[in-house]
CSV table of N, CA and C in Angstrom, one decimal:
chain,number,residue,atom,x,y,z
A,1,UNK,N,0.8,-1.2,0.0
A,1,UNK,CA,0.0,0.0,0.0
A,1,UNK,C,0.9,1.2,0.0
A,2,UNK,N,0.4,2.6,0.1
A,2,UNK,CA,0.7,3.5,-0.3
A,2,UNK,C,1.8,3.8,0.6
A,3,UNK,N,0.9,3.4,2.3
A,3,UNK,CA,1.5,3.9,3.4
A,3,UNK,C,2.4,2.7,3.5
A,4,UNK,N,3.0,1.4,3.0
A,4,UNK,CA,3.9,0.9,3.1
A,4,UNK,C,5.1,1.4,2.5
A,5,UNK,N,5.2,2.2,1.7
A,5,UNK,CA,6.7,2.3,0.7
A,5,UNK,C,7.4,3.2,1.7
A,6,UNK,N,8.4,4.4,1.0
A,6,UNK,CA,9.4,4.9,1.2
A,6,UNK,C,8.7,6.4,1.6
A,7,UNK,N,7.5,6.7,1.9
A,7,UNK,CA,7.1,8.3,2.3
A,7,UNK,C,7.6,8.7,3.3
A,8,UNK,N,7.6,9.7,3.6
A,8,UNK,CA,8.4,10.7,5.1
A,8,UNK,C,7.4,10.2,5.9
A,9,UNK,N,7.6,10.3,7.0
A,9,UNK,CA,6.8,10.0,8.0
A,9,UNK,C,5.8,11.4,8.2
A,10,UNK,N,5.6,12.9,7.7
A,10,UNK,CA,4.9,13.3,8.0
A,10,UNK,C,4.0,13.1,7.2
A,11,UNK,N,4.6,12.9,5.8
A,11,UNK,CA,3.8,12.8,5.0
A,11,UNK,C,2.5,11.4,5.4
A,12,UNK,N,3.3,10.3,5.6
A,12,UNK,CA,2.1,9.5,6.3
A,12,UNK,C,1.5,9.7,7.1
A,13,UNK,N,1.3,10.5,8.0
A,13,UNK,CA,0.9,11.4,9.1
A,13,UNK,C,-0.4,11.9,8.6
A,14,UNK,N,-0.1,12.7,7.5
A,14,UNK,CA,-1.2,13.4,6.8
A,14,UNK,C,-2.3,12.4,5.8
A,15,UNK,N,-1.5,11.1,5.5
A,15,UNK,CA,-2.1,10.3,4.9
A,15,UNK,C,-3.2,9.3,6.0
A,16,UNK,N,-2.8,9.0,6.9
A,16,UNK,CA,-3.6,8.5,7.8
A,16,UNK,C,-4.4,9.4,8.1
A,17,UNK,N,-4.1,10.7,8.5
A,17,UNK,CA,-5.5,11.6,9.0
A,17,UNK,C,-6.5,11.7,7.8
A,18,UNK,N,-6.2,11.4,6.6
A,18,UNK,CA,-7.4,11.4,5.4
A,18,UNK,C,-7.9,10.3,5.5
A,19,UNK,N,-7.3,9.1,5.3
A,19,UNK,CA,-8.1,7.8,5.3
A,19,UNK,C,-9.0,7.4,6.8
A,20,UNK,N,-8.9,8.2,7.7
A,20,UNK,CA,-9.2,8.4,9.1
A,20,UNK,C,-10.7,9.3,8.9
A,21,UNK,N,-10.2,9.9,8.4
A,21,UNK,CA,-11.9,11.3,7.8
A,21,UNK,C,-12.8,10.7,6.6
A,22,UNK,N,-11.8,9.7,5.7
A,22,UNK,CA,-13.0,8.6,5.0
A,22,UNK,C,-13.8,7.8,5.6
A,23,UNK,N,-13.0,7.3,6.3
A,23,UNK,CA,-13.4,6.1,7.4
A,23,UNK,C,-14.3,5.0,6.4
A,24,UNK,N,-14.5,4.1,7.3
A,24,UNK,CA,-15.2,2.6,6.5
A,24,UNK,C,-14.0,1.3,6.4
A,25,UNK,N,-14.4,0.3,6.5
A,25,UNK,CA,-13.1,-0.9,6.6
A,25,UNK,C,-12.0,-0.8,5.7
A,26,UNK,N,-12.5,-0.2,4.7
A,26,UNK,CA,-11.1,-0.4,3.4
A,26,UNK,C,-10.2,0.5,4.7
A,27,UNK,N,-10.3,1.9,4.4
A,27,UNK,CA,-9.5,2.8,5.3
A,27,UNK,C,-8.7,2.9,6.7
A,28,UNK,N,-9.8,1.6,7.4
A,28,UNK,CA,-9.2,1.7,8.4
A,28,UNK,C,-8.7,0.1,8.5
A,29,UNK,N,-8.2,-0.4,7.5
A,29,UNK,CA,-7.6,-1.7,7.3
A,29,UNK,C,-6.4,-1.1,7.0
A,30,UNK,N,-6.4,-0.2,5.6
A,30,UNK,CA,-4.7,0.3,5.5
A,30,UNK,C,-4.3,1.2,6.6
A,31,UNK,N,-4.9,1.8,7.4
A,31,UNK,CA,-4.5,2.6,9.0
A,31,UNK,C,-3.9,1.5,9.5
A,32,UNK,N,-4.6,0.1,9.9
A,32,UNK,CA,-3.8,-0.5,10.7
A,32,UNK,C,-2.7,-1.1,10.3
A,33,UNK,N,-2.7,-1.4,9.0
A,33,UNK,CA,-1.7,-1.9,8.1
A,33,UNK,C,-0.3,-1.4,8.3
A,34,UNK,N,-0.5,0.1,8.7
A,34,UNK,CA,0.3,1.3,8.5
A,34,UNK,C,1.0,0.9,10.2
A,35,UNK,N,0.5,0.4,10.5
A,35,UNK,CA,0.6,0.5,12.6
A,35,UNK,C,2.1,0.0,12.6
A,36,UNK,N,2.6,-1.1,11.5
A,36,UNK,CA,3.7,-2.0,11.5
A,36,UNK,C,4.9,-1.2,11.9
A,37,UNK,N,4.5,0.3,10.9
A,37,UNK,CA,5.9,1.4,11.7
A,37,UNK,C,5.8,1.6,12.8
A,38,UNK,N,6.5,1.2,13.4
A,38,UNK,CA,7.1,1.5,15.2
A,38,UNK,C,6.9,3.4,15.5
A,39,UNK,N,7.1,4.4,14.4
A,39,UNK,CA,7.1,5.9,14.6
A,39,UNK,C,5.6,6.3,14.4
A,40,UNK,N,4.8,5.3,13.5
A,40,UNK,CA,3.7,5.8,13.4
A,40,UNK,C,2.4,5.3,14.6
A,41,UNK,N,3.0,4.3,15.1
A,41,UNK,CA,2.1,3.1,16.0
A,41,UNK,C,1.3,4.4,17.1
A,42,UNK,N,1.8,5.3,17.8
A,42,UNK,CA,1.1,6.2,18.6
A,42,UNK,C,0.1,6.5,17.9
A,43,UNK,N,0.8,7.1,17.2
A,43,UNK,CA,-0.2,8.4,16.2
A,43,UNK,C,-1.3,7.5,15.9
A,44,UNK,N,-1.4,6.1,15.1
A,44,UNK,CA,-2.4,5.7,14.8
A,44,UNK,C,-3.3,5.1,15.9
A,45,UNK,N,-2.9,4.9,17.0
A,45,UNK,CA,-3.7,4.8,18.2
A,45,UNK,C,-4.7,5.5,18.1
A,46,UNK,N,-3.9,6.7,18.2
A,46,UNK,CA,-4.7,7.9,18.6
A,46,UNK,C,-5.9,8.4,17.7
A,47,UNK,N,-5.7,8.3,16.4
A,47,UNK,CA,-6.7,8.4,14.9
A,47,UNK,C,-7.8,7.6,15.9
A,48,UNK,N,-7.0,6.0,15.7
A,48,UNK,CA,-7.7,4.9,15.8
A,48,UNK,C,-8.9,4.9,16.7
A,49,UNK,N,-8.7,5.5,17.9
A,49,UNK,CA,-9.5,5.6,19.1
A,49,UNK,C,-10.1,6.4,19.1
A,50,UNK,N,-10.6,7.6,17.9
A,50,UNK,CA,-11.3,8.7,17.5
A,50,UNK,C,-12.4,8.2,16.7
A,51,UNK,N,-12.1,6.7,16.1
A,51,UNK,CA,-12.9,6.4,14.6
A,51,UNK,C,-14.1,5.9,15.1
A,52,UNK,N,-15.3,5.9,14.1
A,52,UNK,CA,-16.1,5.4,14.1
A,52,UNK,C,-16.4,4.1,15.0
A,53,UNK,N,-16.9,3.3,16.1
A,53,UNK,CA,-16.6,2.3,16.4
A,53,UNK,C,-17.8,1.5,15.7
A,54,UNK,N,-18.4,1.9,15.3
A,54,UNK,CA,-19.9,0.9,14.7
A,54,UNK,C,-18.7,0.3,13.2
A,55,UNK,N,-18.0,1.3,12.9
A,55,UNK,CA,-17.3,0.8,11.6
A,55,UNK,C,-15.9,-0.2,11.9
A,56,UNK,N,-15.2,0.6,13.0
A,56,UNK,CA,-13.9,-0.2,13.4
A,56,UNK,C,-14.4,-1.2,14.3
A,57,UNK,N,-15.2,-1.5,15.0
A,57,UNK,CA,-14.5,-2.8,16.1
A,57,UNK,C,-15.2,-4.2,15.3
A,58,UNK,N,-15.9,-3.8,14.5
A,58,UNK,CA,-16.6,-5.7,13.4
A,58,UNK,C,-14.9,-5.7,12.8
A,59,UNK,N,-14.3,-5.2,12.4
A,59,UNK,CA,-13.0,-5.4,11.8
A,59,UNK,C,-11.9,-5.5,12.5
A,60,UNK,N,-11.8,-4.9,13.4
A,60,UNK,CA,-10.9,-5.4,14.5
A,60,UNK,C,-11.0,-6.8,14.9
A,61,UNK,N,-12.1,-7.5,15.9
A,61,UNK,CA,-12.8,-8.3,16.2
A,61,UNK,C,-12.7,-9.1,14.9
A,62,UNK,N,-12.2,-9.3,13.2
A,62,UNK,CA,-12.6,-10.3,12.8
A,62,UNK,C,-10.8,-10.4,12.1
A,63,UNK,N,-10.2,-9.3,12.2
A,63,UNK,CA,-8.6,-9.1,12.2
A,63,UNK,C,-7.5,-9.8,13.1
A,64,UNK,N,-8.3,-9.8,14.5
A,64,UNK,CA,-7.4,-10.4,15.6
A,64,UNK,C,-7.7,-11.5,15.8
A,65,UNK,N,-8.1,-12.3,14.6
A,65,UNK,CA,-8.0,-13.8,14.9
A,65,UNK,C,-7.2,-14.6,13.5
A,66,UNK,N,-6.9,-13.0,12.7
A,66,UNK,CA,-6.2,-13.7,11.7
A,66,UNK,C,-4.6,-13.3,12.0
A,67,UNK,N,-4.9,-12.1,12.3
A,67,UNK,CA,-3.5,-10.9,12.0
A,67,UNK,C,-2.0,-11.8,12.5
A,68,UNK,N,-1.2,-11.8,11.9
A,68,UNK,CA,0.2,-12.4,12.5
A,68,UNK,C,1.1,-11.4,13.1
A,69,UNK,N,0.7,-10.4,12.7
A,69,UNK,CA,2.0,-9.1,13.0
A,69,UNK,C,1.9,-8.7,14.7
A,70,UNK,N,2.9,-9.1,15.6
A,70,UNK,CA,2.5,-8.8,17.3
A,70,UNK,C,2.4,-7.5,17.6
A,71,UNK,N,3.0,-6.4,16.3
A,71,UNK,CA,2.4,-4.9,16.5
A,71,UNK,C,1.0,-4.9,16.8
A,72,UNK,N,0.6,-5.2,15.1
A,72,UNK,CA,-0.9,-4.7,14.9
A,72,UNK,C,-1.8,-6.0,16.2
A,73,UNK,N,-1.7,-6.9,16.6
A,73,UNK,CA,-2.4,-7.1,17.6
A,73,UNK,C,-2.3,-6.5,18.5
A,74,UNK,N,-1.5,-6.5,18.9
A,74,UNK,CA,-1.3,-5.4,20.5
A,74,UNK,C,-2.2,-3.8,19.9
A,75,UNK,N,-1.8,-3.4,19.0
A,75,UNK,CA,-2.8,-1.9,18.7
A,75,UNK,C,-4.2,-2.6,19.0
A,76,UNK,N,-4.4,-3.9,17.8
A,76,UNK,CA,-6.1,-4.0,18.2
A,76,UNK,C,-6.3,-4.9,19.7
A,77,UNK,N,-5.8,-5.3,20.4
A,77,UNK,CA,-5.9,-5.5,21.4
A,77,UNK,C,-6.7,-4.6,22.4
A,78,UNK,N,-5.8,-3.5,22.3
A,78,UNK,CA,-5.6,-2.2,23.2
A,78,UNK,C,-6.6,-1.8,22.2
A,79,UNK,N,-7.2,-1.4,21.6
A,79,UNK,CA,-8.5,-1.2,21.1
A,79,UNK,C,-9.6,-1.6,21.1
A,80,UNK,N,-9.6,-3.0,21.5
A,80,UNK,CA,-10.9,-4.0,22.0
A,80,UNK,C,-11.0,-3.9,23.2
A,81,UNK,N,-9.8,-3.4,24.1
A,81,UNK,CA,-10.3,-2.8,25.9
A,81,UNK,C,-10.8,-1.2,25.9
A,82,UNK,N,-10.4,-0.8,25.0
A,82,UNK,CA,-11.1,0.5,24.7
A,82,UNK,C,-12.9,0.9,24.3
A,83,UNK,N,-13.0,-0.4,23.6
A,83,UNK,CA,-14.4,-0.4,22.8
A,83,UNK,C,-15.0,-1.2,24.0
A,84,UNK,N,-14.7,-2.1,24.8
A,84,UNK,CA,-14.9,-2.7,26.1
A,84,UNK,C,-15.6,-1.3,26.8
A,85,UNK,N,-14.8,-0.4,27.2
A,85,UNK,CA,-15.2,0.2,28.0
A,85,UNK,C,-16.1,1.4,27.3
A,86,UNK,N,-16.0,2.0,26.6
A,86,UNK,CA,-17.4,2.4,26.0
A,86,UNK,C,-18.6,1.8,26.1
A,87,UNK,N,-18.5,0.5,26.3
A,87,UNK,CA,-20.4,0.8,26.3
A,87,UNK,C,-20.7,0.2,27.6
């Protein structure tokens, strides 16, 4: 993906806050995709815990039973104690 290649980190910065204001699974599939950067993993927390939850947690919830990467589980981990405590 786009946010996988060689872009500056602000520039990805700016790229997650757009796909974050589209929102919907595509967008917030390549957000978490993006989590794999160790510089970006806060920042997209923080998007992350802003987004939609009616859109993000059916994808989270069907991501953390496939995902291999011990980043991105631990983000949606830490995101399913989040969505825990909302309701």
């Amino acid at each position: 993906t786009l946010l996988s290649g060689t872009l500056e980190h602000p520039l990805k910065i700016r790229v997650v806050y757009a796909l974050s204001r589209t929102g919907g699974e595509d967008a917030y599939s390549v957000i978490l995709d993006a989590s794999k950067d160790a510089l970006m993993r806060d920042y997209i927390q923080g998007v992350l815990e802003g987004a939609n939850m009616a859109e993000l947690q059916p994808l989270v919830s069907r991501r953390l039973k496939t995902e291999g990467n011990p980043e991105i589980v631990s983000l949606m981990e830490d995101l399913e104690e989040r969505f825990a405590t909302q309701f």
